[in-house]
Coordinates of C-alpha atoms and ligand atoms in Angstrom, one line a residue:
X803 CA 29.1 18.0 14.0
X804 CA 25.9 19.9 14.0
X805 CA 26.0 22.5 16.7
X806 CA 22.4 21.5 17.9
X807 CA 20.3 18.8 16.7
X808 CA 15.7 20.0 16.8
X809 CA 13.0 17.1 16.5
X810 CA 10.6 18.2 14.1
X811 CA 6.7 16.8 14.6
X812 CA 4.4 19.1 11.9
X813 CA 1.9 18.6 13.4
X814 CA -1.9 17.6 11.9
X815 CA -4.1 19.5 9.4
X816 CA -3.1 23.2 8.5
X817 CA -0.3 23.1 11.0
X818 CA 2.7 21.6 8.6
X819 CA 1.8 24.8 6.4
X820 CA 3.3 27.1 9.0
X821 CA 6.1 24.6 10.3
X822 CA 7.6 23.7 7.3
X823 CA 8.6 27.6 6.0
X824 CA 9.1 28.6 9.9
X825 CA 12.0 25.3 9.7
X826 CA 13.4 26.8 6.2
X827 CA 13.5 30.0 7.2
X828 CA 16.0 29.4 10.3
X829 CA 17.7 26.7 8.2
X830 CA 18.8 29.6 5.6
X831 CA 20.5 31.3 8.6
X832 CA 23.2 28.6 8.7
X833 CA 22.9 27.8 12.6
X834 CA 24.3 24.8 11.9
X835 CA 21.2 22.8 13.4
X836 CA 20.4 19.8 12.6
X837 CA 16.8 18.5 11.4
X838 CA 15.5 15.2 12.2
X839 CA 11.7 13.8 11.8
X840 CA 10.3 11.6 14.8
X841 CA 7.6 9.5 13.0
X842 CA 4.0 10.3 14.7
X843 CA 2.3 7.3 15.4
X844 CA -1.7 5.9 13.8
X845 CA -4.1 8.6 13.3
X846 CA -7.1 8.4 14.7
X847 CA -6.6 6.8 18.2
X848 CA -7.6 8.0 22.1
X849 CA -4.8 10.2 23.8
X850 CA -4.2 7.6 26.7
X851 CA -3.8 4.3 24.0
X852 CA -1.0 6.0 22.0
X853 CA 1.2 3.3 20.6
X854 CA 4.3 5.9 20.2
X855 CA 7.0 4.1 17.9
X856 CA 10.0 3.6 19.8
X857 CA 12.0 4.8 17.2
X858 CA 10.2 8.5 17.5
X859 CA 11.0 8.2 21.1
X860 CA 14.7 7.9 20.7
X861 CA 14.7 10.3 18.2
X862 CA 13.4 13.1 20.5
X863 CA 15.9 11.4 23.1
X864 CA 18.8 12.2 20.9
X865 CA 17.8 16.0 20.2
X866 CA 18.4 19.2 22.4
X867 CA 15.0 19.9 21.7
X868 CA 11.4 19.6 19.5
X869 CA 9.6 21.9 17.8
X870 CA 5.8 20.6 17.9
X871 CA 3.2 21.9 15.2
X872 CA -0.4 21.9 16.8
X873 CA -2.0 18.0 16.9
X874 CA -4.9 16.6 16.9
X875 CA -5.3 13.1 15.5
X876 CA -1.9 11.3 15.6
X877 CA 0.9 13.6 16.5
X878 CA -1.1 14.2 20.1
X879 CA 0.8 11.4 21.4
X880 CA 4.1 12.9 20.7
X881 CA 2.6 15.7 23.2
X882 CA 1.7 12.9 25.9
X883 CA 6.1 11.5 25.5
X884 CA 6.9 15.7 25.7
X885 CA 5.3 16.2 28.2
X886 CA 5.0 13.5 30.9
X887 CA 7.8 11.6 29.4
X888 CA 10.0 14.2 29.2
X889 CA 8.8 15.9 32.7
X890 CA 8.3 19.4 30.8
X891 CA 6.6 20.9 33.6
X892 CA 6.6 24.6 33.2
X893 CA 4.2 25.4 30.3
X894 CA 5.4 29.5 28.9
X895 CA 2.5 31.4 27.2
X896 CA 3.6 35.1 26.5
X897 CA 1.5 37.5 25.2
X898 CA 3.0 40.4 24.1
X899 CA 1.2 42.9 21.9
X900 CA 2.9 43.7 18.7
X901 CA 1.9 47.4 16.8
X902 CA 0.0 46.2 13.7
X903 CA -1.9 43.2 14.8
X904 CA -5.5 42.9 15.2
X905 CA -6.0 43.3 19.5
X906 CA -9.7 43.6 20.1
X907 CA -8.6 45.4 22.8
X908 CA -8.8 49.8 22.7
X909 CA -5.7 50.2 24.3
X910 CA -3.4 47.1 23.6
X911 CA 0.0 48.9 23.9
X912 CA 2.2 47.5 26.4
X913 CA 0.2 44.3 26.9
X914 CA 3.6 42.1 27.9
X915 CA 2.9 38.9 30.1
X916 CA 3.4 35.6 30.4
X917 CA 1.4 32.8 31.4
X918 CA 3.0 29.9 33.3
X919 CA 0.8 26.8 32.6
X920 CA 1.5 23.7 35.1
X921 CA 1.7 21.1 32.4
X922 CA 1.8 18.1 33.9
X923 CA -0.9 17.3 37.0
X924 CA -4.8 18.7 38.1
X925 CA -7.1 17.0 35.7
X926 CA -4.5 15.7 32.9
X927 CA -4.1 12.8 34.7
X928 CA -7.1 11.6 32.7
X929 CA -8.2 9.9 35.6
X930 CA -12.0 9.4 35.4
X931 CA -14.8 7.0 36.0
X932 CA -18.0 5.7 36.6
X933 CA -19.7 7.2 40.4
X934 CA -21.2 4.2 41.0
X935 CA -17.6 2.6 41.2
X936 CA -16.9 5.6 44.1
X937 CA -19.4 3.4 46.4
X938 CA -16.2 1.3 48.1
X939 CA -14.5 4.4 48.9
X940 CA -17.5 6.1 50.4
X941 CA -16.8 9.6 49.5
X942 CA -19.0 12.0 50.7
X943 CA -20.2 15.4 49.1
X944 CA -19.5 18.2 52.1
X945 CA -22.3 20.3 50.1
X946 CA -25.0 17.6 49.4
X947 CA -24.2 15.9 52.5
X948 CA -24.1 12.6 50.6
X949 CA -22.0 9.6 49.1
X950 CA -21.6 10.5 45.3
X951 CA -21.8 7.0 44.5
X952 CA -25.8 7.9 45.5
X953 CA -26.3 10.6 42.5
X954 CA -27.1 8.3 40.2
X955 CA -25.6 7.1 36.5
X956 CA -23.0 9.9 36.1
X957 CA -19.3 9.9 36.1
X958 CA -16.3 12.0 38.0
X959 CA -12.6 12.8 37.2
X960 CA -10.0 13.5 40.0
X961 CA -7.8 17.1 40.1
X962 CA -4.2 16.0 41.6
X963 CA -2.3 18.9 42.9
X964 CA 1.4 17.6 44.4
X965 CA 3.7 19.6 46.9
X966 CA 6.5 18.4 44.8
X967 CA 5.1 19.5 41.3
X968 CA 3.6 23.0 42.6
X969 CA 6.4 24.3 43.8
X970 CA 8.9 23.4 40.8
X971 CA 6.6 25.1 38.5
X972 CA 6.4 27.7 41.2
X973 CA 10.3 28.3 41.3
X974 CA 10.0 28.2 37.7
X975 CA 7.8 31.3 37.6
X976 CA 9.4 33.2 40.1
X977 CA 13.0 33.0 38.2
X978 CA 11.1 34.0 35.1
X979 CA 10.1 37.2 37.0
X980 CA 13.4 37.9 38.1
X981 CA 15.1 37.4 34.6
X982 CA 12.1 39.7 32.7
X983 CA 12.8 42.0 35.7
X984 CA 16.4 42.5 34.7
X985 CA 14.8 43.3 31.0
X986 CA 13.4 46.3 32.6
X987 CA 9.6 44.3 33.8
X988 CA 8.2 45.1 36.9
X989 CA 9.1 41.7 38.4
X990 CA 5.7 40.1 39.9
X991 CA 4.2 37.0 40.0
X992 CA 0.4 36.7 40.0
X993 CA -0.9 33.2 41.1
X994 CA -4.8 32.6 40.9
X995 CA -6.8 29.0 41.5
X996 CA -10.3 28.5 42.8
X997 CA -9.0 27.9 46.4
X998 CA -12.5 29.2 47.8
X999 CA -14.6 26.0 46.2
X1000 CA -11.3 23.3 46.2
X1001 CA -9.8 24.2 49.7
X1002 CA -7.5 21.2 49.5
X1003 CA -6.6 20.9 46.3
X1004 CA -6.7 24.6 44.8
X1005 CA -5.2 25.5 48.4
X1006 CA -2.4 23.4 48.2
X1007 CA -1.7 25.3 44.9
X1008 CA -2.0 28.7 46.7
X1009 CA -0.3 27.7 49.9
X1010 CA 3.1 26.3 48.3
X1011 CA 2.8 29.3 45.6
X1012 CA 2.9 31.6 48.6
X1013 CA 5.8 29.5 50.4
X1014 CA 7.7 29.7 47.4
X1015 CA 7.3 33.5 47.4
X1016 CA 8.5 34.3 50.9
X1017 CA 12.3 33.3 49.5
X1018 CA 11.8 36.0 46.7
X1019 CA 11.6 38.9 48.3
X1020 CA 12.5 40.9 44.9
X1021 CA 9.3 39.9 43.6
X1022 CA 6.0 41.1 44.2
X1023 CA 3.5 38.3 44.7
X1024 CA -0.3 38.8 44.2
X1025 CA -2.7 35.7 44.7
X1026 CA -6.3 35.5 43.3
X1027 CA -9.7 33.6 43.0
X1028 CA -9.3 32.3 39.2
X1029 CA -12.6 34.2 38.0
X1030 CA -10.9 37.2 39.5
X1031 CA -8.3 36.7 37.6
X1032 CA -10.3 36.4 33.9
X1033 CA -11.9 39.6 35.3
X1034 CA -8.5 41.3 36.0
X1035 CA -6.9 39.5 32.6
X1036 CA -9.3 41.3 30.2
X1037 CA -9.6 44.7 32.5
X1038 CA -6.2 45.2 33.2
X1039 CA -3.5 43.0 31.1
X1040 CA -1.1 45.7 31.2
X1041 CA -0.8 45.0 34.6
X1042 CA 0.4 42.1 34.6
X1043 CA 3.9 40.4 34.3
X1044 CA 4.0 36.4 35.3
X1045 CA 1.5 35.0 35.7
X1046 CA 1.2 31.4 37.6
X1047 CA -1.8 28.9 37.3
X1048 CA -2.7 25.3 37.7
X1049 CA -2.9 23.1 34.8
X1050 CA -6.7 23.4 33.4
X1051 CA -7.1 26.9 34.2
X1052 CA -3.7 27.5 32.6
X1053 CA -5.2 26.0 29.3
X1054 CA -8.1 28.0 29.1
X1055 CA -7.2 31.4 30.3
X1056 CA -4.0 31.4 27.9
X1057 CA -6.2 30.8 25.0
X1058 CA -7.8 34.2 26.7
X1059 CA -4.7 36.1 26.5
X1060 CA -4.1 34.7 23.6
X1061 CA -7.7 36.4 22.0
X1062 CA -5.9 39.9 23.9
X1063 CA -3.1 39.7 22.0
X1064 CA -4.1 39.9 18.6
X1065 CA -5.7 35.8 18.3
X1066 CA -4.3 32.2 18.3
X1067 CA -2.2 32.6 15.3
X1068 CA 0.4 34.9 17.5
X1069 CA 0.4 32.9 20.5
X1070 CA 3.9 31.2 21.2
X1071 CA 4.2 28.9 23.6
X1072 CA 7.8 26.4 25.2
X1073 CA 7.2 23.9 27.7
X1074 CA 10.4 23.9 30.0
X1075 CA 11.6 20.5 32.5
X1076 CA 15.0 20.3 34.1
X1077 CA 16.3 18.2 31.1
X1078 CA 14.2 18.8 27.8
X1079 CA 12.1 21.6 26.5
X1080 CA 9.7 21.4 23.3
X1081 CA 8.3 24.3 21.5
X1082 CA 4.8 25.0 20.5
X1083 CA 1.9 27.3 18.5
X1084 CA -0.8 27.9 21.4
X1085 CA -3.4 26.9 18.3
X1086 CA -4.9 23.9 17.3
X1087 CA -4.6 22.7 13.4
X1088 CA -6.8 24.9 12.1
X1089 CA -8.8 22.1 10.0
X1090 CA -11.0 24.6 8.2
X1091 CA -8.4 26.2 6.6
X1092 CA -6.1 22.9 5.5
X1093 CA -4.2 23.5 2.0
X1094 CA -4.6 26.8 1.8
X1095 CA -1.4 28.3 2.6
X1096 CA -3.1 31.1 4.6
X1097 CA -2.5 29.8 8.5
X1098 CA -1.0 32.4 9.9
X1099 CA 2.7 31.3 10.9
X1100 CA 3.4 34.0 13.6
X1101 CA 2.4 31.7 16.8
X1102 CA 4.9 28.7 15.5
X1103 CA 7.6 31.1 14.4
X1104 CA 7.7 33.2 17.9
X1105 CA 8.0 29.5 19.4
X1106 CA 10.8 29.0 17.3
X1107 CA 12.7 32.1 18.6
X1108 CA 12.0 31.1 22.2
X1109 CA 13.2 27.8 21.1
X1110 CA 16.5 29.2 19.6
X1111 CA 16.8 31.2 22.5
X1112 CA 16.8 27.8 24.5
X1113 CA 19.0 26.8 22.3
X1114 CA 21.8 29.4 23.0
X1115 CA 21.0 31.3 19.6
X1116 CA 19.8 34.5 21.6
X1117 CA 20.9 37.7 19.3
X1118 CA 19.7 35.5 16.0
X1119 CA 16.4 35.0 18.2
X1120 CA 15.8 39.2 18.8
X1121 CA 16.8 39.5 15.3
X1122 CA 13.8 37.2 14.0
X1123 CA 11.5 38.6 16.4
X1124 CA 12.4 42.5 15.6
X1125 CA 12.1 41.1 11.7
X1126 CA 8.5 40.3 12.4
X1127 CA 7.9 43.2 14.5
X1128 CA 8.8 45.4 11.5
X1129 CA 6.5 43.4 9.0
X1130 CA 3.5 44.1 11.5
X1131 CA 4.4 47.5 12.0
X1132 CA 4.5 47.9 8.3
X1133 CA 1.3 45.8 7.9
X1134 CA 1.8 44.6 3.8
X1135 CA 2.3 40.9 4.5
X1136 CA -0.3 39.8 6.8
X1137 CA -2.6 36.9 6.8
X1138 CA -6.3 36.8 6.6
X1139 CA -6.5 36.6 10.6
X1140 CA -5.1 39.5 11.0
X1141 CA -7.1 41.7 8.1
X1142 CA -4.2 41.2 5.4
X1143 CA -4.7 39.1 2.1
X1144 CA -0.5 37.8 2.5
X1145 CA -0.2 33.9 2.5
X1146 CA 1.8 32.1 5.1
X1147 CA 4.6 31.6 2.6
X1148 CA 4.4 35.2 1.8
X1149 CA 4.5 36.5 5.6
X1150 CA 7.5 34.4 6.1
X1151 CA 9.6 35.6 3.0
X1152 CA 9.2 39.6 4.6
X1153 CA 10.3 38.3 7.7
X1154 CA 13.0 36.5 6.3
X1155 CA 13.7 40.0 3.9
X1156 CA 14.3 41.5 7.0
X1157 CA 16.9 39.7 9.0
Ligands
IPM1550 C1 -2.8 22.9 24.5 C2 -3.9 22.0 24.0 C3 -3.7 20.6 24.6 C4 -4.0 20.8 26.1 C5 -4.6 19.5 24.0 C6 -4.3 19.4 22.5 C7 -4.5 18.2 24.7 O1 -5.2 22.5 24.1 O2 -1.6 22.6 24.4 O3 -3.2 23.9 25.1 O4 -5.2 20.8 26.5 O5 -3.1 20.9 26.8
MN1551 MN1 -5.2 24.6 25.0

């Protein structure tokens, strides 16, 4: 009996070159995990039409876990069955600056955050349409002073903020805080939306966020305007600690943090829901670079250690992430991304030197 069994999707493009050595490498340290393959469904096809193959479906059913290379074409629908099917609600984006990577910032030391995405409602509902179709329901601009439907040949998408799914991810961030606040963090949450402009919608994020807070009185609790926020995220990211933000804000500002800490090929991310988590790279699939062997596999290997930390493997999970602290620090083996001339495989075998 393997102790835990991982669904393995590689992902699309470049994106196989950094799961495949990151999947060796933890598979030489005799976890006794099991591997299996979920096959992706037909390249090619719209997000919302995925035909996912049952048997992919089960697969990921039977497993404690997934560990997702980036997708484009046709591994995105696996990401539409992780997330909404599998209710992983709580998106984790940490940034955490390691000595030896390439921060654009002056002063990057101590950069240590973590962005928690809502991952599964505001505009992902991929609910849009025609205006013209709006005409029945009459809806009225409060600026313009006007039905939409009169604007003309144009189209609209609806943002859906829940009580139910705001304050789970809420909860979710505020226990984060309190466990990184045991690790010696300052223990704050920061929430931000654009609750001047969406006053329902935005201010149902913010009013629940700050209902949640009142019960965690530990934990300091800052609330912000989003644009704010990208203000405060570049100016001061040593300042923060979690950090809590609707879905499509969440998306964009982590691939800001992400550009912080050093660029997309560090950026880990785990998407967490009360009965399934799947692990992640921030990054896309890095097209231009296909073949190459020269993706940098930091970003899917750091979402493997939060991943083996899910999985109960928590000192082999430091150990990995100390291993590639040492190989930045020491600055031989790095990818082109972050000024070195190493290829991926090479980058993983001084990690793997070190454990
Ligand atoms: C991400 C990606 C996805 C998203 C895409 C691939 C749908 O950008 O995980 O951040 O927008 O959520
Ligand atoms: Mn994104």
């Amino acid at each position: 009996m393997p102790e835990s069994r991982v669904a393995v999707i590689e992902g699309d493009d470049a994106s196989p070159e950094a799961v495949k050595p990151t999947v060796e490498m933890i598979d030489n340290m005799n976890l006794g995990i099991e591997w299996v393959y979920p096959p992706v469904g037909a390249q090619g096809e719209a997000l919302h039409n995925s035909i996912f193959p049952e048997e992919a479906r089960q697969l990921i059913d039977e497993s404690d876990t997934t560990l997702f290379g980036a997708a484009s074409g046709k591994s995105a629908f696996a990401l539409v069955y992780l997330r909404w099917g599998k209710q992983t609600y709580a998106n984790v984006r940490p940034t955490r600056f390691m000595p030896g990577c390439q921060s654009p910032l002056a002063q990057p030391e101590g950069v240590d955050f973590v962005i928690v995405r809502e991952n599964l409602e505001d505009m992902y509902l991929m609910v849009e349409g025609a205006i013209e179709s709006l005409a029945p329901a009459d809806l009225v601009s409060p600026i313009l002073q006007k039905k939409v439907a009169e604007l003309g040949p144009g189209k609209y998408a609806v943002k859906v903020i829940t009580e139910a799914g705001t304050e789970r991810v809420a909860r979710y961030a505020f226990e984060l805080a309190r466990r990184r606040k045991t690790g010696g963090r300052p223990g704050k949450v920061t929430v931000a939306s654009k609750y001047n402009m969406l006053p329902q919608s935005d201010g149902l994020f913010r009013d629940v966020t700050a209902r949640v807070a009142e019960s965690y009185t530990d934990i300091d609790f800052e609330m912000m305007i989003v644009d704010n926020f990208a203000h405060y995220l570049v100016r001061s990211p040593q300042e923060l600690d979690v950090v809590l933000l609707p879905n499509l804000y969440g998306d964009i500002l982590s691939d800001a943090a992400a550009g912080l800490g050093g660029g997309l090929g560090l950026a880990p991310s785990g998407a967490y829901g009360d009965d399934y988590a799947y692990f992640e790279a921030v990054h896309g699939t890095a097209p231009d670079i296909v073949g190459r062997n020269i993706i940098n596999p930091t970003a899917t290997m750091l979402s493997a250690t939060m991943m083996l930390d899910y999985l109960g493997f928590k000192e082999e999970a430091q150990r990995i992430e100390a291993a590639m602290a040492a190989v930045y620090r020491e600055g031989r083996f790095l990818t082109p991304d972050q000024g070195g001339t190493a290829r991926t495989t090479d980058f993983v075998k001084a990690v793997e030197g070190k454990l």
